[in-house]
Amino acid sequence: MGKDSAFNKQKDRDYRIKLEAMKKNLPVYTHEFLDSKAQRNPNTAVAYAYDLEIFLTYLKEFGPVDDNIDIKNISIELLNQLTYQDINEYQKYLSAKDITIVGSNNLQNNENGIARRMSTLSSFFKYQCERHELENDPTLGANKPRIKEGDHAIIRMTPNEVNDFLNTIKNCAVGTPRQQKLLKLSQYRDLAILTLLLRTGIRVSECVSLDLSDLNFNENSMCVVRKGGKEHFLYFDDITKEALLDYIELERPSYIENDDEPALFMSLKRKRLAVRSIQEMVKKYAEVAVPNKKLSPHKMRSTYGTALYNSTGDIRLVADVLGHSDINTTAKHYAASEDAHRRQAAKVDPYSE
């Protein structure tokens, strides 16, 4: 079974349309760079386009560029004259809390945001230098902000909290009696979605893109499209199977207008469920079941990854299931069972023979 759904095609198409629109306002020499990123992930290419727009806007407002020139007309020769000091000044600009850019609502002035934007610049200048479009890479000598690790504990649920969370859904124990009555209309769907997230670790974007035909209950498997458009077959346990079948048999028929509907998870408006809807769903149940933790669909993924590692001790297995191309990413985020490690260390006598 191959997965090349209309939903995923449309999603990529929408990002590519957005990218093409953004390219019209950017210099021609950025286009090939952005297209190279779009081949792997159009969404990432759009983020890179935003970062380049912010940088070029900065050069126009504070650099040696005529205020009357559109950023799309900033010459590549000007970029060749930049120094690492210019890049350092740009980082100071990003860190200023009172700076905003017209047309951009995603400017992050914290250190992690600056590090990400600098990563875009480094990638862009390296690309141009490798193709001999530029002779000078000003990012090489500039300050290198690093994404902070360990400032905040990775939020994940304990096994008991997972049970409380799922029981809250089963019992519709959220809100007023009227709200609880409404929740019963989507009880099986919500339980199926959150059971799937918590017991397979799939991304919320992968969850909403699932079609009914992607499920194989004979093998307890599903086909998902991961980052970069790669198809992966993942497997689920009988608990997840039961939750999915209950939803498909008992609730989904009331969501669909006809049997040709491909989407697995539907909204009450009879449309494919959106990522935002699942984010709100998690928040709604978490506020009651786990009020001391700020949960999101990604925290479901963290919970599963950590639990799987604690059960198996196999970091490569976790990396493969979660779809990480770099095992260091897995080790950083899902094997970081700090408290468990410290407790284990206290039981060890390192000096015994």
Short mmCIF file of C-alpha atoms in Angstrom, two decimals:
data_model
loop_
_atom_site.label_atom_id
_atom_site.label_comp_id
_atom_site.label_asym_id
_atom_site.label_seq_id
_atom_site.Cartn_x
_atom_site.Cartn_y
_atom_site.Cartn_z
CA MET A 1 0.00 0.00 0.00
CA GLY A 2 1.47 3.35 -1.00
CA LYS A 3 0.48 6.63 0.52
CA ASP A 4 0.31 9.60 -1.82
CA SER A 5 -2.93 11.13 -0.58
CA ALA A 6 -4.65 14.14 -2.04
CA PHE A 7 -4.39 15.78 1.38
CA ASN A 8 -0.60 15.56 1.51
CA LYS A 9 -0.32 16.67 -2.11
CA GLN A 10 -2.49 19.68 -1.39
CA LYS A 11 -0.54 20.55 1.73
CA ASP A 12 2.76 20.57 -0.17
CA ARG A 13 1.11 22.46 -3.01
CA ASP A 14 -0.11 25.17 -0.60
CA TYR A 15 3.40 25.64 0.82
CA ARG A 16 4.88 25.82 -2.67
CA ILE A 17 2.32 28.44 -3.69
CA LYS A 18 3.21 30.41 -0.56
CA LEU A 19 6.90 30.11 -1.38
CA GLU A 20 6.42 31.29 -4.96
CA ALA A 21 4.51 34.32 -3.70
CA MET A 22 7.31 35.15 -1.25
CA LYS A 23 10.00 34.72 -3.90
CA LYS A 24 8.45 37.58 -5.88
CA ASN A 25 9.54 39.94 -3.09
CA LEU A 26 13.03 38.47 -2.73
CA PRO A 27 16.15 38.90 -4.91
CA VAL A 28 16.54 36.44 -7.77
CA TYR A 29 19.76 35.05 -6.28
CA THR A 30 17.77 33.64 -3.32
CA HIS A 31 15.44 31.60 -5.52
CA GLU A 32 17.68 28.67 -6.30
CA PHE A 33 18.63 28.34 -2.64
CA LEU A 34 14.97 28.30 -1.57
CA ASP A 35 14.05 25.86 -4.32
CA SER A 36 16.75 23.48 -3.10
CA LYS A 37 15.15 23.53 0.36
CA ALA A 38 11.66 23.09 -1.08
CA GLN A 39 12.69 19.84 -2.74
CA ARG A 40 13.04 18.30 0.69
CA ASN A 41 10.36 20.19 2.61
CA PRO A 42 8.29 23.11 1.22
CA ASN A 43 7.30 24.16 4.74
CA THR A 44 10.96 24.56 5.72
CA ALA A 45 11.62 26.56 2.56
CA VAL A 46 8.85 28.99 3.53
CA ALA A 47 10.48 29.46 6.95
CA TYR A 48 13.84 30.13 5.26
CA ALA A 49 12.15 32.69 3.00
CA TYR A 50 10.79 34.52 6.04
CA ASP A 51 14.27 34.58 7.60
CA LEU A 52 15.88 35.96 4.46
CA GLU A 53 13.15 38.61 4.18
CA ILE A 54 13.86 39.73 7.74
CA PHE A 55 17.61 39.91 7.09
CA LEU A 56 17.24 41.89 3.87
CA THR A 57 14.74 44.22 5.53
CA TYR A 58 17.34 44.87 8.21
CA LEU A 59 19.97 45.70 5.56
CA LYS A 60 17.56 48.17 3.98
CA GLU A 61 16.62 49.87 7.25
CA PHE A 62 19.97 49.89 9.01
CA GLY A 63 22.59 48.92 6.43
CA PRO A 64 24.18 50.53 3.38
CA VAL A 65 21.04 50.25 1.24
CA ASP A 66 18.98 53.12 -0.16
CA ASP A 67 15.63 53.31 1.65
CA ASN A 68 13.86 53.67 -1.68
CA ILE A 69 15.12 50.32 -2.99
CA ASP A 70 12.90 47.27 -2.61
CA ILE A 71 14.59 44.39 -0.86
CA LYS A 72 14.22 42.30 -4.02
CA ASN A 73 16.63 44.72 -5.72
CA ILE A 74 19.40 44.45 -3.11
CA SER A 75 22.42 43.32 -5.10
CA ILE A 76 24.45 40.23 -4.36
CA GLU A 77 27.54 42.44 -4.61
CA LEU A 78 26.39 44.23 -1.47
CA LEU A 79 26.20 40.91 0.39
CA ASN A 80 29.76 40.20 -0.70
CA GLN A 81 30.89 43.32 1.17
CA LEU A 82 29.39 42.32 4.51
CA THR A 83 31.66 41.45 7.41
CA TYR A 84 31.21 39.36 10.53
CA GLN A 85 30.71 42.64 12.44
CA ASP A 86 27.63 43.30 10.28
CA ILE A 87 26.24 39.90 11.19
CA ASN A 88 26.91 40.55 14.89
CA GLU A 89 25.03 43.84 14.61
CA TYR A 90 22.14 41.99 12.98
CA GLN A 91 21.98 39.65 15.97
CA LYS A 92 21.81 42.67 18.28
CA TYR A 93 18.95 43.94 16.13
CA LEU A 94 17.09 40.66 16.54
CA SER A 95 17.57 40.70 20.29
CA ALA A 96 15.99 44.17 20.65
CA LYS A 97 12.61 43.56 22.26
CA ASP A 98 10.90 46.58 20.69
CA ILE A 99 11.71 45.65 17.08
CA THR A 100 9.02 44.35 14.78
CA ILE A 101 8.94 43.87 11.04
CA VAL A 102 5.94 44.82 8.96
CA GLY A 103 4.29 41.76 7.48
CA SER A 104 6.08 39.30 9.77
CA ASN A 105 4.47 37.95 12.94
CA ASN A 106 6.97 35.22 13.67
CA LEU A 107 10.00 37.23 14.77
CA GLN A 108 11.39 35.46 17.81
CA ASN A 109 13.78 37.62 19.79
CA ASN A 110 14.90 34.99 22.29
CA GLU A 111 18.23 33.22 21.93
CA ASN A 112 16.75 30.10 20.39
CA GLY A 113 14.96 32.17 17.76
CA ILE A 114 18.13 34.08 16.91
CA ALA A 115 20.07 30.83 16.66
CA ARG A 116 17.54 29.46 14.20
CA ARG A 117 17.63 32.58 12.02
CA MET A 118 21.43 32.52 12.06
CA SER A 119 21.30 28.91 10.92
CA THR A 120 19.32 30.05 7.87
CA LEU A 121 21.87 32.77 7.10
CA SER A 122 24.81 30.38 7.48
CA SER A 123 23.16 27.90 5.15
CA PHE A 124 22.38 30.62 2.60
CA PHE A 125 25.89 32.12 2.52
CA LYS A 126 27.50 28.68 2.39
CA TYR A 127 25.27 27.74 -0.56
CA GLN A 128 26.20 30.89 -2.48
CA CYS A 129 29.92 30.51 -1.78
CA GLU A 130 29.94 26.87 -2.90
CA ARG A 131 28.44 28.00 -6.20
CA HIS A 132 30.92 30.90 -6.47
CA GLU A 133 28.13 33.46 -6.45
CA LEU A 134 29.81 34.94 -3.39
CA GLU A 135 33.44 35.03 -2.36
CA ASN A 136 32.82 36.02 1.23
CA ASP A 137 30.82 34.29 3.98
CA PRO A 138 30.40 36.87 6.79
CA THR A 139 28.74 34.37 9.09
CA LEU A 140 31.97 32.40 9.56
CA GLY A 141 33.55 34.88 11.96
CA ALA A 142 30.32 36.04 13.59
CA ASN A 143 29.07 35.15 17.02
CA LYS A 144 27.38 31.76 17.03
CA PRO A 145 24.33 31.71 19.29
CA ARG A 146 23.45 28.25 20.46
CA ILE A 147 20.07 26.78 21.16
CA LYS A 148 19.88 26.44 24.91
CA GLU A 149 19.44 22.95 26.24
CA GLY A 150 18.34 22.06 29.72
CA ASP A 151 16.89 25.47 30.65
CA HIS A 152 13.49 23.84 30.97
CA ALA A 153 12.78 20.26 31.81
CA ILE A 154 11.34 18.26 28.96
CA ILE A 155 7.64 17.92 29.73
CA ARG A 156 6.29 14.41 29.57
CA MET A 157 3.67 12.41 31.43
CA THR A 158 4.23 9.54 33.82
CA PRO A 159 2.38 6.24 33.21
CA ASN A 160 -0.16 7.16 35.92
CA GLU A 161 -0.75 10.54 34.31
CA VAL A 162 -1.27 8.89 30.93
CA ASN A 163 -3.97 6.68 32.49
CA ASP A 164 -5.62 9.71 34.14
CA PHE A 165 -5.50 11.59 30.84
CA LEU A 166 -7.17 8.81 28.85
CA ASN A 167 -9.72 8.15 31.59
CA THR A 168 -10.71 11.82 31.50
CA ILE A 169 -11.55 11.36 27.81
CA LYS A 170 -13.41 8.10 28.39
CA ASN A 171 -15.53 9.70 31.11
CA CYS A 172 -16.00 13.04 29.28
CA ALA A 173 -15.06 14.61 32.60
CA VAL A 174 -14.43 18.12 31.30
CA GLY A 175 -16.43 21.30 31.79
CA THR A 176 -20.10 21.80 32.60
CA PRO A 177 -22.76 19.11 32.19
CA ARG A 178 -23.73 20.70 28.87
CA GLN A 179 -20.12 20.65 27.68
CA GLN A 180 -19.76 17.04 28.78
CA LYS A 181 -22.84 16.17 26.76
CA LEU A 182 -21.24 17.73 23.67
CA LEU A 183 -17.99 15.87 24.31
CA LYS A 184 -19.84 12.57 24.09
CA LEU A 185 -20.44 13.32 20.40
CA SER A 186 -16.69 12.99 19.75
CA GLN A 187 -15.70 10.74 22.63
CA TYR A 188 -14.54 7.80 20.50
CA ARG A 189 -12.73 10.03 18.03
CA ASP A 190 -10.87 11.95 20.72
CA LEU A 191 -9.90 8.75 22.52
CA ALA A 192 -8.69 7.17 19.26
CA ILE A 193 -6.56 10.20 18.35
CA LEU A 194 -4.91 10.63 21.72
CA THR A 195 -4.39 6.90 22.19
CA LEU A 196 -2.71 6.84 18.79
CA LEU A 197 -0.43 9.76 19.68
CA LEU A 198 0.47 8.34 23.08
CA ARG A 199 1.07 4.76 21.92
CA THR A 200 2.85 5.33 18.58
CA GLY A 201 4.54 8.72 18.92
CA ILE A 202 3.46 9.96 15.49
CA ARG A 203 3.50 13.69 14.81
CA VAL A 204 0.19 15.54 14.90
CA SER A 205 0.66 16.49 11.24
CA GLU A 206 1.03 12.79 10.40
CA CYS A 207 -2.07 12.02 12.41
CA VAL A 208 -4.36 14.47 10.61
CA SER A 209 -3.08 13.35 7.20
CA LEU A 210 -4.03 9.71 7.80
CA ASP A 211 -6.63 8.25 5.47
CA LEU A 212 -8.84 5.31 6.36
CA SER A 213 -7.08 3.27 3.68
CA ASP A 214 -3.73 3.77 5.43
CA LEU A 215 -4.76 1.41 8.22
CA ASN A 216 -4.27 -2.34 8.05
CA PHE A 217 -5.94 -4.05 10.98
CA ASN A 218 -4.75 -7.50 9.92
CA GLU A 219 -1.18 -6.39 10.62
CA ASN A 220 -1.95 -3.56 13.06
CA SER A 221 -0.04 -1.21 10.79
CA MET A 222 -0.42 2.22 9.24
CA CYS A 223 1.37 4.10 6.48
CA VAL A 224 2.44 7.66 7.33
CA VAL A 225 4.26 10.30 5.32
CA ARG A 226 7.11 11.66 7.40
CA LYS A 227 9.25 14.75 7.01
CA GLY A 228 10.75 14.97 3.56
CA GLY A 229 7.82 13.06 2.06
CA LYS A 230 9.10 9.59 2.97
CA GLU A 231 6.58 6.82 3.53
CA HIS A 232 6.96 4.71 6.66
CA PHE A 233 4.97 1.77 7.92
CA LEU A 234 4.40 1.93 11.67
CA TYR A 235 2.73 -0.60 13.92
CA PHE A 236 0.30 -0.20 16.79
CA ASP A 237 -0.79 -2.42 19.65
CA ASP A 238 -4.19 -3.97 20.36
CA ILE A 239 -5.20 -1.15 22.72
CA THR A 240 -4.74 1.34 19.89
CA LYS A 241 -6.48 -1.01 17.47
CA GLU A 242 -9.53 -1.23 19.72
CA ALA A 243 -9.71 2.57 20.10
CA LEU A 244 -9.45 3.06 16.34
CA LEU A 245 -12.07 0.44 15.51
CA ASP A 246 -14.50 1.84 18.08
CA TYR A 247 -14.22 5.24 16.44
CA ILE A 248 -14.44 3.92 12.88
CA GLU A 249 -17.44 1.71 13.57
CA LEU A 250 -19.37 3.73 16.13
CA GLU A 251 -18.70 7.39 15.41
CA ARG A 252 -17.02 8.08 12.07
CA PRO A 253 -20.14 7.21 10.00
CA SER A 254 -21.91 10.22 11.51
CA TYR A 255 -19.06 12.53 10.45
CA ILE A 256 -18.91 11.62 6.77
CA GLU A 257 -21.26 12.62 3.98
CA ASN A 258 -20.55 9.52 1.89
CA ASP A 259 -18.46 6.37 1.91
CA ASP A 260 -15.92 7.92 -0.49
CA GLU A 261 -14.52 10.22 2.21
CA PRO A 262 -10.81 9.32 2.52
CA ALA A 263 -9.88 11.16 5.75
CA LEU A 264 -9.65 9.04 8.89
CA PHE A 265 -10.25 11.75 11.48
CA MET A 266 -13.13 14.12 10.79
CA SER A 267 -14.52 17.20 12.50
CA LEU A 268 -18.14 17.72 13.49
CA LYS A 269 -18.33 19.99 10.43
CA ARG A 270 -17.60 16.93 8.28
CA LYS A 271 -14.16 18.07 7.23
CA ARG A 272 -10.73 16.54 7.78
CA LEU A 273 -9.64 17.41 11.30
CA ALA A 274 -6.99 20.16 11.47
CA VAL A 275 -3.78 20.24 13.51
CA ARG A 276 -5.12 23.20 15.47
CA SER A 277 -8.17 21.19 16.51
CA ILE A 278 -6.01 18.45 18.03
CA GLN A 279 -3.87 21.03 19.81
CA GLU A 280 -7.01 22.47 21.41
CA MET A 281 -8.24 18.96 22.19
CA VAL A 282 -5.05 18.11 24.11
CA LYS A 283 -5.15 21.40 26.00
CA LYS A 284 -8.80 20.89 26.97
CA TYR A 285 -8.31 17.44 28.49
CA ALA A 286 -4.89 18.21 29.99
CA GLU A 287 -6.20 21.15 32.02
CA VAL A 288 -8.40 18.69 33.90
CA ALA A 289 -6.32 15.50 33.92
CA VAL A 290 -2.81 16.94 34.34
CA PRO A 291 -3.26 20.54 35.48
CA ASN A 292 0.36 20.89 36.65
CA LYS A 293 1.78 20.28 33.16
CA LYS A 294 1.40 22.33 30.02
CA LEU A 295 0.79 19.65 27.42
CA SER A 296 0.66 19.72 23.63
CA PRO A 297 0.54 17.02 20.93
CA HIS A 298 4.34 17.16 20.78
CA LYS A 299 4.46 16.35 24.50
CA MET A 300 2.48 13.20 23.67
CA ARG A 301 5.37 12.31 21.39
CA SER A 302 7.90 13.08 24.12
CA THR A 303 5.95 10.93 26.55
CA TYR A 304 5.89 7.96 24.18
CA GLY A 305 9.54 8.29 23.15
CA THR A 306 10.74 8.42 26.73
CA ALA A 307 8.52 5.53 27.84
CA LEU A 308 9.70 3.42 24.93
CA TYR A 309 13.33 4.11 25.74
CA ASN A 310 12.81 3.36 29.43
CA SER A 311 11.19 0.04 28.50
CA THR A 312 13.72 -1.06 25.88
CA GLY A 313 16.93 0.88 26.54
CA ASP A 314 17.35 0.87 22.75
CA ILE A 315 17.93 4.42 21.51
CA ARG A 316 18.21 3.30 17.87
CA LEU A 317 14.83 1.61 18.07
CA VAL A 318 13.29 4.83 19.43
CA ALA A 319 14.97 6.91 16.71
CA ASP A 320 13.61 4.62 14.00
CA VAL A 321 10.05 4.57 15.35
CA LEU A 322 9.96 8.34 15.78
CA GLY A 323 11.43 8.96 12.34
CA HIS A 324 14.60 10.77 13.43
CA SER A 325 17.36 10.88 10.82
CA ASP A 326 19.86 11.93 13.49
CA ILE A 327 20.11 9.67 16.53
CA ASN A 328 21.53 12.59 18.54
CA THR A 329 18.12 14.25 18.29
CA THR A 330 16.58 11.20 19.89
CA ALA A 331 19.17 11.04 22.64
CA LYS A 332 18.73 14.72 23.40
CA HIS A 333 14.96 14.75 23.69
CA TYR A 334 13.75 11.25 24.49
CA ALA A 335 16.50 9.49 26.41
CA ALA A 336 16.96 12.39 28.78
CA SER A 337 15.53 10.60 31.81
CA GLU A 338 17.58 12.75 34.15
CA ASP A 339 15.88 11.83 37.40
CA ALA A 340 15.95 8.10 36.64
CA HIS A 341 19.64 8.31 35.82
CA ARG A 342 20.41 10.12 39.07
CA ARG A 343 18.48 7.59 41.11
CA GLN A 344 20.30 4.78 39.37
CA ALA A 345 23.68 6.41 40.05
CA ALA A 346 22.94 6.64 43.77
CA LYS A 347 22.51 2.86 43.93
CA VAL A 348 25.88 2.15 42.38
CA ASP A 349 29.10 1.75 44.39
CA PRO A 350 31.70 2.69 41.79
CA TYR A 351 34.53 1.58 44.07
CA SER A 352 33.39 -1.93 44.86
CA GLU A 353 35.46 -4.76 43.40
#
